[in-house]
Amino acid sequence: MSSQNRRRPPWRAGLVAGAVAALMMAGTMVTGSAQAAAGCRVAYEVSSQWPGGFTANVNVTNLGDPINGWDLAWTFPSGQRVTHAWNATVAASGDQVTATNMSYNAAVGTNATVSFGFNGSWTGSNPAPASFTLNGVACTGNVGPSPTPTVSPTTSPTVSPTVTPPPGNRMAMVAAMQPGWNLGNTLDAIPDETAWGNPLTTREMLRHVRSQGYKSIRLPITWSNHHGPAPDYTIDPAWLNRVREIVDWSLAEDLYVMINLHHDSWQWINAYPTDRTNVMSRYQALWSQLADTFRDHSSKLVFESINEPQFAGTAGDAESDQVLHELNLAFVRLVRQSGGNNATRLLVLPTLHTSGEQARMDALLATFDELDDPHLVATIHFYGWWPFSVNIAGGTRYDSNVEQDIIGTFDRAYNTFVSRDIPVIIGEWALLSYDYTRPGIIQRGELLKFFEAVGHHARTRKLTTMLWDAGSFLHRPELRWRDQGIHELMMASLTNRSATASTDQIYVPRTGGITSRSLTLNLNGASFQSLWHGSTRLTNGTDYTVSGSTLTLTRTAVTRLAGNRATGVNATIEARFSQGVPWRISIISYDPPTQTAATGTTSGFTIPTQFRGDQLATMEAEYADGSPAGPANWTTYKEFWSSFRPDYSANTVLLTPEFFAEVNDGTVTLTFHFWSGAQITYRLTKSGSSITGSPA
């Protein structure tokens, strides 16, 4: 993938003889005065563990009076270290660790629970901390003012170390790779590393990726421009050294690494059905050199045979499955025969097109059965339900179609492979049209729901995921996330669910009366706790009410939050829950959008548009008889960006040459749908390359 051309029971990490490594602590806490009623309970759970690393979840229940601001402190008994945390800021001095609340989870009511988690490192053994203190006071389990309680060993048992995956356990190794990150549009770029707009990769960048909670990195690599002619196909030494440098940096930063043949798949491997001898010779020559180069590298280096395999000249997918089978057999046998650590190295085999369809998975399973190799891994890619992933055919929202596509694909992966002790790596995942250079295609709240669901459904099916990032997530020059909230939600999804809502936008007319506004909470197993505007906690009953899963902002609160009702976002509030990250809701004032007449050509027709605080969701196009106009003539709803593009700073909507290339002469009626619910009907007349338009 690149932004240039889109389109026997398993081993359970972190469990000991079926028991969860959980430490239940109870205790007393003083918050402001010795007379305050206080108490708490801490549950510390190691949810997964692998050689040298682990993931822990910590739940803190406040048994006393409400608190606003907390520090949870403990001492690691065996030299463990926190490497990355979520829902808390963690500081350490040697073995002593303190976790401090975030802005959104500082307040903890009576009998309420606040949760956070972290990834850690360990050597030797990984016992749980023996005790915790909350705001400087040790836990006892009693509610009262005592400032110096002691811990009863009968209520605070030391947890036994969790199981370390045995050598060669492929399920454990792939579990330890979760989550993964793709260095996209870099080593796969054509012709070289920076050709597609990303900076040169540095060790600092890789260290940052690891520090942000990622355990593995996929290095997509295109080799076609970096080797010599037949018969040797010798890889350019400078290119091979650069690849080896990045591999070695990644391993030194404690990342698992996966390398592959990337865009080679469609540049020359796709000709294999009609040019078997030449393609196989080239394929084997490249993998022979790579196997020799990395023969003695750590077992944390993983080989993937081909990215998104596809073939020309076959009679269909069934024949293409057989062609891929031949290439995968050759790859595995060649690498195994190269010896050294390659004899047992994890090798990753894709389905045709890296598809999650059942027929494609069945074909790959047949390859696994024939090879009977205990060190093989299956891989597919996942970019969601296509209409939602690109915003076409009215696919503007995260709905049941999107949800069922996730569940169906991940269930097939689990049932076909994981249930047979064959691990699965989702080698790329995201949404096809999520791209910082093309804003607005996927509305942010709908995007968050998708990311949250992928994290949950992958985790519960033991699938390892590798985020496709060609620069849209991590801003590499500054080593910061372009959207910190998306990153925090993804990290939270590794351990539990986050609540969402039917929308993250409340549109308020700029003039006229203001009414109360409601939205539906998708609790996902969490419970609603509070609503905040900045550092101000809103008042239940006065500012909002919650009835079941319905959150209603009162007219008084909406009026105050809308302020002077200037067009655009007037305020952002946060709904906070018992687990996961908060759900942010924007209060937006708007006037109905307007458009005016224009003339132009099919090379790019611009409609003057006053958005007036609103945002465009989608556009319909149809002929006078009601049939769809333009590309994708099976739907009236056109693809966002490829057919139409809003420009909010210029106050225009561009209709692209690609749109007009498939529009007949005559009249076309456009309907623009906005996120506020507003609609505009606009009429075009096309005559050759000339276009005129006006509001209907």
XYZ file of C-alpha atoms in Angstrom:
696
model
C 0.000 0.000 0.000
C 1.113 3.562 -0.614
C -0.544 6.918 -1.010
C 0.637 6.711 -4.611
C -1.601 3.748 -5.528
C -4.355 3.000 -3.062
C -6.765 0.740 -3.403
C -5.262 -27.215 20.101
C -6.143 -24.028 21.956
C -3.855 -21.110 21.309
C -1.305 -20.138 23.969
C -2.496 -17.208 26.105
C 0.274 -14.716 26.908
C 0.363 -13.512 30.484
C -1.726 -16.287 32.076
C -0.484 -18.819 34.616
C -2.384 -22.117 34.627
C -5.467 -20.192 33.599
C -5.185 -17.688 36.439
C -5.124 -13.951 35.867
C -2.163 -12.197 37.417
C -4.191 -9.728 39.446
C -3.278 -8.048 42.697
C -6.140 -6.647 44.730
C -5.154 -3.938 47.190
C -7.360 -1.943 49.510
C -6.452 1.078 51.489
C -6.926 4.378 53.182
C -6.321 7.752 51.628
C -6.267 11.278 53.036
C -7.408 14.052 50.693
C -7.002 17.479 52.178
C -7.800 16.945 55.849
C -7.357 14.260 58.441
C -11.103 14.189 58.947
C -11.968 13.330 55.338
C -13.485 9.890 54.837
C -11.133 8.097 52.474
C -10.247 4.677 51.156
C -9.323 2.922 47.947
C -8.853 -0.399 46.211
C -6.242 -1.158 43.517
C -6.375 -3.996 41.014
C -3.064 -4.575 39.215
C -3.235 -7.070 36.347
C -0.563 -8.261 33.924
C -2.713 -8.891 30.874
C 0.063 -10.131 28.584
C 3.749 -10.929 28.809
C 6.523 -11.842 26.395
C 10.306 -12.177 26.678
C 11.492 -8.894 28.169
C 8.169 -7.080 28.106
C 4.628 -6.988 29.481
C 1.376 -5.027 29.511
C -0.289 -4.120 32.821
C -3.713 -2.653 33.623
C -4.330 -0.759 36.852
C -7.816 -0.006 38.219
C -8.102 2.336 41.205
C -11.457 2.463 43.019
C -12.111 5.380 45.363
C -14.029 4.129 48.423
C -14.070 7.461 50.257
C -15.010 11.069 49.579
C -14.623 12.380 46.015
C -11.121 13.462 45.051
C -9.873 15.796 42.356
C -6.334 14.869 41.415
C -4.456 11.696 42.267
C -0.985 10.122 42.389
C -0.648 6.357 42.622
C 2.811 5.201 43.727
C 4.441 1.791 43.982
C 7.837 0.111 43.956
C 8.737 -2.554 41.427
C 10.219 -5.539 43.296
C 12.418 -6.950 40.494
C 13.734 -4.013 38.498
C 10.813 -3.705 36.083
C 10.457 -0.447 34.161
C 7.519 1.384 32.561
C 8.210 2.088 28.885
C 4.921 3.674 27.823
C 1.681 4.539 29.638
C -1.822 5.636 28.708
C -4.520 7.436 30.710
C -1.829 8.531 33.198
C 1.528 10.282 33.235
C 4.169 7.989 34.728
C 7.436 9.130 36.288
C 10.063 6.876 37.846
C 13.187 7.075 39.942
C 14.795 3.675 39.897
C 12.243 1.138 41.107
C 9.918 3.812 42.544
C 7.067 4.746 40.190
C 4.345 7.387 40.370
C 1.340 7.538 38.036
C -0.448 10.907 37.916
C -3.900 11.647 36.547
C -4.514 13.189 33.136
C -6.629 16.343 32.836
C -9.665 14.280 31.909
C -9.579 11.704 34.737
C -8.477 13.775 37.745
C -11.867 13.657 39.446
C -12.872 10.314 40.978
C -16.177 10.117 42.798
C -17.097 7.857 45.682
C -17.073 4.204 44.566
C -15.908 5.287 41.111
C -12.977 3.624 39.381
C -10.244 5.220 37.302
C -8.142 3.050 34.984
C -4.779 3.365 33.306
C -2.313 1.004 31.734
C 1.277 0.713 30.660
C 3.798 -1.358 28.782
C 6.848 -2.386 30.759
C 10.136 -4.228 30.549
C 11.463 -6.958 32.852
C 14.320 -9.403 33.288
C 14.484 -12.497 35.453
C 10.991 -12.383 36.926
C 7.965 -10.109 36.877
C 6.185 -10.182 40.258
C 3.517 -7.584 40.996
C 4.210 -4.674 43.364
C 3.550 -5.608 47.002
C 1.725 -2.371 47.873
C 0.458 0.919 46.552
C -0.063 4.390 47.967
C -2.653 6.849 46.763
C -1.873 10.527 47.354
C 0.883 9.490 49.758
C -1.138 7.137 51.951
C -0.806 3.352 51.918
C -3.846 1.201 51.183
C -5.656 -0.837 53.878
C -9.179 -1.397 52.581
C -10.850 0.605 55.336
C -12.663 3.902 54.938
C -11.401 6.283 57.578
C -8.927 9.019 58.477
C -5.973 6.868 59.479
C -2.853 8.212 57.730
C -0.535 5.284 58.440
C -2.261 2.005 57.705
C -0.364 -1.199 57.083
C -0.951 -3.760 54.380
C -2.300 -7.148 55.356
C -0.528 -9.914 53.455
C -3.734 -11.931 53.413
C -5.413 -9.290 51.255
C -2.324 -8.431 49.210
C -0.830 -11.671 47.847
C 2.285 -11.502 45.700
C 1.490 -12.588 42.156
C 3.551 -15.375 40.621
C 5.545 -14.502 37.500
C 3.616 -14.969 34.273
C 4.696 -17.545 31.742
C 7.531 -16.634 29.373
C 6.790 -17.860 25.841
C 8.989 -20.863 25.076
C 11.445 -20.580 22.174
C 9.760 -21.184 18.840
C 6.257 -20.469 20.071
C 4.929 -18.539 17.070
C 1.687 -17.563 18.764
C 3.618 -15.993 21.639
C 6.072 -14.223 19.362
C 3.371 -12.668 17.203
C 1.453 -11.641 20.329
C 4.606 -9.877 21.499
C 4.597 -7.857 18.250
C 1.306 -6.150 19.141
C 0.909 -3.339 18.245
C 2.898 -2.758 15.063
C 3.611 0.265 12.890
C 4.481 0.592 9.190
C 7.293 2.849 8.000
C 5.150 3.545 4.947
C 6.089 5.439 1.761
C 9.750 5.302 2.693
C 11.864 2.279 1.728
C 9.006 1.273 -0.560
C 8.990 4.668 -2.307
C 10.057 4.797 -5.937
C 12.829 5.484 -6.761
C 14.278 6.115 -3.290
C 13.609 6.659 0.416
C 12.498 10.306 0.295
C 10.803 10.303 -3.138
C 7.279 10.319 -1.724
C 7.727 13.144 0.741
C 8.938 11.494 3.932
C 12.262 12.394 5.568
C 15.214 10.054 5.907
C 14.652 7.518 8.649
C 16.683 8.080 11.812
C 17.324 5.975 14.870
C 15.731 8.757 16.908
C 12.511 8.246 14.940
C 12.540 4.512 15.615
C 13.242 5.123 19.293
C 10.268 7.474 19.398
C 7.984 4.894 17.788
C 9.027 2.336 20.402
C 8.570 4.851 23.226
C 5.001 5.457 22.068
C 4.024 1.864 22.764
C 4.693 0.122 19.450
C 6.361 -3.290 19.696
C 7.057 -4.032 16.043
C 7.802 -2.215 12.823
C 7.080 -3.342 9.287
C 9.577 -2.067 6.740
C 7.918 -2.136 3.315
C 10.811 -2.301 0.826
C 10.761 -2.020 -2.974
C 13.799 -3.687 -4.559
C 13.070 -3.351 -8.280
C 15.092 -0.142 -8.708
C 17.948 -1.335 -6.537
C 19.395 -4.428 -8.182
C 21.324 -5.369 -11.289
C 20.334 -7.416 -14.361
C 19.848 -11.143 -14.842
C 21.059 -13.665 -14.085
C 22.418 -12.541 -10.690
C 20.082 -9.606 -9.919
C 22.707 -8.334 -7.496
C 21.243 -5.914 -4.950
C 22.912 -2.502 -4.889
C 25.297 -2.692 -1.889
C 24.504 0.872 -0.788
C 20.765 0.124 -0.762
C 21.215 -3.172 1.053
C 23.433 -1.485 3.636
C 20.807 1.213 4.191
C 18.112 -1.416 4.713
C 20.382 -3.327 7.093
C 21.124 -0.115 9.001
C 17.426 0.553 9.613
C 16.813 -3.102 10.522
C 19.678 -2.998 13.019
C 18.535 0.314 14.521
C 15.030 -1.098 14.952
C 16.262 -4.256 16.643
C 18.504 -2.174 18.908
C 15.429 -0.189 19.951
C 13.743 -3.450 21.015
C 11.360 -3.619 18.069
C 10.386 -6.724 16.175
C 11.047 -6.056 12.471
C 9.339 -7.361 9.323
C 10.855 -6.890 5.846
C 9.386 -7.824 2.497
C 9.282 -7.404 -1.270
C 6.764 -4.559 -1.510
C 5.821 -2.790 -4.752
C 7.736 -5.501 -6.594
C 4.412 -7.344 -6.364
C 2.759 -5.212 -9.055
C 5.929 -4.097 -10.853
C 7.155 -7.519 -11.955
C 6.049 -10.414 -9.742
C 2.522 -10.065 -11.173
C 3.855 -11.326 -14.534
C 4.700 -14.736 -13.051
C 1.780 -16.631 -14.671
C 3.078 -15.831 -18.170
C 6.825 -15.549 -17.429
C 7.464 -18.185 -14.798
C 11.169 -18.789 -15.413
C 12.327 -15.180 -15.356
C 10.115 -14.056 -12.475
C 10.987 -17.053 -10.311
C 14.704 -16.571 -10.985
C 14.519 -12.908 -9.972
C 12.366 -13.685 -6.929
C 14.717 -16.405 -5.696
C 17.826 -14.336 -6.385
C 16.533 -11.468 -4.232
C 15.403 -13.664 -1.350
C 18.657 -15.657 -1.505
C 20.645 -12.458 -1.013
C 18.366 -11.269 1.786
C 18.425 -14.652 3.518
C 22.235 -14.657 3.358
C 22.515 -11.054 4.592
C 20.267 -11.596 7.605
C 21.006 -15.281 8.319
C 22.449 -14.599 11.755
C 20.163 -11.741 12.762
C 17.931 -11.989 15.821
C 14.791 -14.081 15.664
C 12.931 -10.776 16.159
C 13.541 -10.147 12.450
C 10.696 -11.570 10.387
C 10.483 -12.115 6.605
C 7.280 -11.508 4.601
C 7.298 -13.109 1.143
C 5.311 -10.574 -0.938
C 3.183 -7.516 -0.253
C -0.387 -7.640 -1.608
C 0.287 -10.326 -4.254
C -1.636 -9.897 -7.503
C -1.277 -11.529 -10.909
C -1.995 -10.811 -14.561
C -2.845 -13.459 -17.103
C -4.765 -15.893 -14.901
C -8.322 -17.096 -15.379
C -9.376 -15.744 -11.980
C -8.662 -15.827 -8.281
C -8.597 -19.626 -8.013
C -5.736 -19.848 -10.503
C -4.021 -16.863 -8.864
C -4.230 -18.690 -5.520
C -2.289 -21.578 -7.059
C 0.300 -19.213 -8.537
C 0.813 -17.585 -5.134
C 1.078 -21.045 -3.584
C 4.066 -21.785 -5.836
C 5.837 -18.567 -4.887
C 5.210 -19.056 -1.168
C 6.546 -22.631 -1.308
C 9.686 -21.455 -3.080
C 10.181 -18.644 -0.535
C 9.866 -20.870 2.532
C 12.075 -23.641 1.173
C 14.764 -21.204 0.049
C 14.929 -19.386 3.386
C 14.928 -22.586 5.425
C 17.778 -24.054 3.363
C 19.901 -20.929 3.957
C 20.532 -22.111 7.512
C 21.531 -20.165 10.598
C 18.644 -18.459 12.366
C 16.679 -18.708 9.128
C 16.028 -22.364 9.898
C 13.436 -21.301 12.481
C 12.825 -17.646 11.609
C 9.193 -16.538 11.486
C 8.098 -16.353 7.859
C 4.932 -14.464 6.969
C 2.773 -15.636 4.061
C -0.029 -13.514 2.551
C -3.330 -14.436 1.044
C -3.970 -13.356 -2.549
C -4.356 -9.545 -2.474
C -3.847 -9.969 1.313
C -7.620 -10.399 1.243
C -9.753 -11.411 4.200
C -12.220 -13.351 2.033
C -12.814 -16.930 3.141
C -11.783 -18.484 -0.187
C -8.452 -16.652 -0.086
C -7.798 -17.755 3.501
C -8.706 -21.355 2.650
C -6.188 -21.326 -0.189
C -3.441 -20.053 2.111
C -4.350 -22.645 4.740
C -3.703 -25.320 2.125
C -0.189 -23.887 1.699
C 0.365 -24.086 5.467
C -0.856 -27.686 5.481
C 1.551 -28.677 2.707
C 4.563 -26.976 4.284
C 3.796 -28.247 7.815
C 6.245 -25.674 9.214
C 5.717 -24.555 12.854
C 7.294 -21.141 12.220
C 4.879 -19.727 9.643
C 2.495 -16.805 10.126
C -0.497 -15.713 8.018
C -1.094 -12.115 7.015
C -3.984 -10.114 5.578
C -4.614 -6.371 5.246
C -7.667 -4.485 6.432
C -8.908 -1.087 5.294
C -12.530 -1.369 6.332
C -15.821 -1.420 4.447
C -14.948 0.228 1.153
C -17.812 2.777 0.897
C -16.884 4.093 4.351
C -13.144 3.846 3.745
C -13.309 6.251 0.764
C -16.680 8.001 1.436
C -18.729 6.853 -1.532
C -22.308 5.583 -1.892
C -23.394 7.488 1.204
C -20.842 5.744 3.432
C -20.333 8.739 5.701
C -20.949 7.073 9.071
C -19.642 4.189 11.125
C -22.737 1.995 10.847
C -23.680 -1.685 10.985
C -22.143 -2.300 7.552
C -18.768 -1.083 8.788
C -19.059 -2.978 12.072
C -20.057 -6.249 10.452
C -17.220 -5.971 7.951
C -14.736 -5.784 10.846
C -16.359 -8.640 12.740
C -16.733 -10.854 9.675
C -13.144 -10.394 8.517
C -11.603 -10.861 11.959
C -13.818 -13.867 12.733
C -12.692 -15.529 9.496
C -9.054 -14.887 10.373
C -9.533 -16.322 13.850
C -11.520 -19.378 12.774
C -9.279 -20.225 9.817
C -5.873 -19.674 11.411
C -5.718 -18.622 15.072
C -7.990 -21.446 16.231
C -5.434 -23.796 14.638
C -2.497 -22.160 16.448
C -1.467 -20.210 13.346
C -0.971 -16.553 14.258
C -2.299 -13.759 12.051
C -0.755 -10.352 11.454
C -2.956 -7.622 10.019
C 0.085 -6.306 8.166
C -1.601 -3.039 7.179
C -4.703 -1.382 8.530
C -6.273 2.076 8.476
C -8.862 3.681 6.202
C -7.991 4.160 2.536
C -8.848 7.859 2.438
C -7.519 8.895 5.835
C -4.821 11.285 4.675
C -3.756 14.550 6.260
C -3.307 16.043 2.783
C -6.983 15.405 1.959
C -8.921 16.571 5.015
C -12.587 15.966 5.636
C -13.122 12.766 3.667
C -13.744 10.779 6.854
C -15.402 12.761 9.659
C -13.248 12.548 12.798
C -15.854 11.132 15.176
C -16.790 8.387 12.707
C -13.084 7.678 12.223
C -12.570 7.306 15.979
C -15.407 4.792 16.219
C -13.765 2.710 13.492
C -10.331 2.792 15.139
C -11.819 1.895 18.525
C -13.721 -1.069 17.084
C -10.725 -2.413 15.142
C -8.644 -2.351 18.324
C -11.317 -4.180 20.299
C -12.171 -6.851 17.738
C -8.503 -7.558 16.946
C -7.611 -7.858 20.636
C -10.449 -10.248 21.454
C -9.484 -12.478 18.492
C -5.722 -12.403 19.276
C -4.808 -10.686 16.002
C -1.679 -8.543 15.810
C -2.193 -5.273 13.928
C 0.291 -3.029 12.107
C -0.913 0.500 11.420
C -0.240 1.753 7.890
C 1.407 5.141 8.365
C 2.700 6.923 5.268
C 2.900 10.169 7.242
C -0.741 10.733 8.145
C -0.395 9.646 11.780
C 3.157 10.387 12.911
C 4.549 13.757 11.818
C 8.056 12.435 11.391
C 10.003 15.717 11.102
C 8.761 16.792 14.559
C 8.186 13.314 16.051
C 4.661 14.107 17.169
C 1.267 12.612 16.409
C -0.780 14.726 14.031
C -3.812 13.844 16.147
C -2.827 12.949 19.700
C -6.377 11.847 20.506
C -6.299 9.164 17.815
C -3.020 7.802 19.172
C -4.342 7.737 22.750
C -7.479 5.891 21.667
C -5.444 3.295 19.752
C -3.197 2.673 22.764
C -6.182 2.436 25.114
C -7.793 -0.151 22.828
C -4.908 -2.540 23.540
C -6.341 -3.199 27.001
C -9.991 -2.118 27.092
C -12.744 -0.380 25.190
C -13.452 3.339 25.013
C -16.962 4.736 24.963
C -18.078 6.730 21.925
C -21.304 8.458 20.928
C -23.636 8.872 17.991
C -21.778 12.055 17.079
C -19.006 14.336 18.247
C -20.684 17.432 16.796
C -23.640 19.463 18.032
C -24.707 22.046 15.457
C -26.490 25.114 16.810
C -28.203 27.613 14.447
C -26.464 30.986 14.659
C -29.776 32.814 15.076
C -33.118 31.925 16.619
C -33.976 29.927 19.695
C -31.702 27.331 21.249
C -33.050 24.006 22.474
C -31.635 21.143 24.504
C -29.620 18.661 22.457
C -29.265 14.894 22.885
C -26.901 12.250 21.639
C -26.657 8.499 22.183
C -23.720 7.090 24.130
C -22.083 3.896 22.882
C -20.784 2.784 26.267
C -18.900 -0.329 25.077
C -18.862 -1.741 28.607
C -17.915 1.523 30.321
C -20.068 3.686 32.563
C -20.555 7.417 32.183
C -18.852 9.453 34.928
C -18.858 13.162 34.162
C -18.958 15.959 31.605
C -16.305 18.665 31.451
C -15.691 21.971 29.682
C -11.972 22.577 30.024
C -11.205 22.446 33.751
C -14.851 23.032 34.703
C -16.993 20.074 35.640
C -20.531 20.490 34.345
C -23.399 19.879 36.743
C -25.637 16.868 36.365
C -29.261 18.010 36.317
C -28.462 21.639 35.561
C -26.150 21.353 32.563
C -26.981 17.853 31.407
C -28.904 14.692 32.176
C -28.140 11.060 31.464
C -30.962 8.583 30.983
C -29.732 5.138 30.050
C -27.528 5.724 27.026
C -28.944 9.167 26.207
C -26.889 12.215 27.131
C -28.863 15.467 26.934
C -27.334 18.932 27.176
C -29.843 21.389 28.635
C -30.868 24.528 26.778
C -29.059 26.586 29.422
C -25.798 24.708 28.907
C -25.985 24.831 25.110
C -26.680 28.571 25.256
C -23.695 29.176 27.527
C -21.362 26.957 25.505
C -22.368 28.547 22.194
C -21.332 31.942 23.553
C -21.712 34.691 20.967
C -22.595 32.054 18.365
C -19.881 33.043 15.928
C -19.797 30.558 13.055
C -17.589 27.547 13.697
C -16.595 25.696 16.867
C -17.638 27.677 19.945
C -16.681 25.139 22.625
C -15.492 21.575 23.101
C -16.674 19.429 25.983
C -15.483 16.019 27.194
C -17.572 13.078 28.308
C -15.495 10.963 30.696
C -16.066 7.306 31.452
C -14.900 4.576 33.800
C -12.427 3.253 31.232
C -10.805 4.269 27.993
C -10.308 7.790 26.684
C -12.848 10.642 26.876
C -15.234 11.474 24.036
C -14.896 15.067 22.877
C -17.971 16.919 21.561
C -17.776 20.173 19.610
C -20.485 22.828 19.929
C -20.685 24.442 16.476
C -22.669 27.509 15.429
C -23.676 27.750 11.770
C -25.891 29.455 9.233
C -27.317 27.431 6.350
C -24.630 27.191 3.632
C -25.238 28.989 0.321
C -23.959 28.643 -3.253
C -24.013 30.966 -6.254
C -23.971 30.659 -10.060
C -20.759 29.945 -11.951
C -19.393 29.110 -15.382
C -16.344 27.073 -16.238
C -15.008 24.003 -18.002
C -14.625 20.299 -17.409
C -10.968 20.834 -16.551
C -12.118 21.915 -13.114
C -15.392 23.616 -12.251
C -15.527 25.670 -9.048
C -18.804 26.379 -7.236
C -18.695 29.468 -4.969
C -19.831 28.197 -1.549
C -20.313 30.016 1.733
C -19.972 27.231 4.302
C -20.869 29.532 7.223
C -19.581 27.214 9.913
C -20.836 23.993 8.324
C -18.870 21.107 6.803
C -19.588 19.054 3.685
C -20.421 15.383 4.217
C -21.136 14.116 0.681
C -22.549 14.985 -2.750
C -25.128 13.323 -4.990
C -25.263 13.641 -8.782
C -28.116 12.486 -10.989
C -29.561 13.029 -14.437
C -33.052 14.312 -15.116
C -34.434 10.758 -15.128
C -33.025 10.133 -11.641
C -30.185 7.841 -12.746
C -26.699 8.363 -11.259
C -24.392 10.772 -13.089
C -20.614 10.650 -13.116
C -18.194 7.910 -12.012
C -19.491 4.920 -10.044
C -22.754 4.980 -11.988
C -24.286 2.456 -9.603
C -24.789 5.134 -6.925
C -25.837 8.774 -6.902
C -23.411 9.465 -4.042
C -20.030 10.342 -5.518
C -16.611 9.659 -4.041
C -15.339 12.460 -1.814
C -12.189 14.116 -3.183
C -11.934 12.195 -6.450
C -15.216 13.773 -7.695
C -15.603 16.819 -5.444
C -13.402 18.728 -2.998
C -14.436 21.447 -0.552
C -11.992 24.263 0.158
C -13.109 25.996 3.344
C -10.517 28.763 3.173
C -11.374 29.651 -0.425
C -15.152 29.127 0.038
C -15.443 26.820 -2.955
C -16.349 23.282 -3.954
C -14.296 21.927 -6.852
C -15.822 19.411 -9.261
C -12.880 17.488 -10.692
C -11.991 16.561 -14.284
C -12.364 12.912 -13.205
C -15.989 13.624 -12.355
C -16.784 15.296 -15.669
C -14.986 12.587 -17.652
C -17.981 10.356 -16.983
C -20.802 12.925 -17.186
C -22.976 13.086 -20.303
C -23.967 16.352 -21.956
C -27.184 17.813 -20.600
C -28.514 18.631 -17.156
C -27.166 17.187 -13.923
C -28.658 17.856 -10.491
C -26.261 17.946 -7.569
C -27.325 17.642 -3.934
C -24.769 18.707 -1.333
C -25.265 17.155 2.116
C -23.747 18.938 5.126
C -23.013 17.594 8.601
C -25.533 19.986 10.186
C -28.255 18.258 8.154
C -28.518 21.154 5.689
C -28.791 20.410 1.959
C -28.253 22.489 -1.179
C -29.529 21.547 -4.640
C -27.406 22.826 -7.526
C -28.067 22.378 -11.263
C -25.353 21.951 -13.897
C -25.571 22.081 -17.675
C -22.762 20.388 -19.618
C -22.131 21.032 -23.298
C -18.876 19.546 -24.492
C -16.190 21.034 -22.225
C -18.379 23.996 -21.146
C -20.161 23.988 -17.806
C -22.705 26.385 -16.337
C -24.307 26.030 -12.936
C -26.647 27.725 -10.495
C -28.637 26.927 -7.364
C -31.849 25.070 -8.188
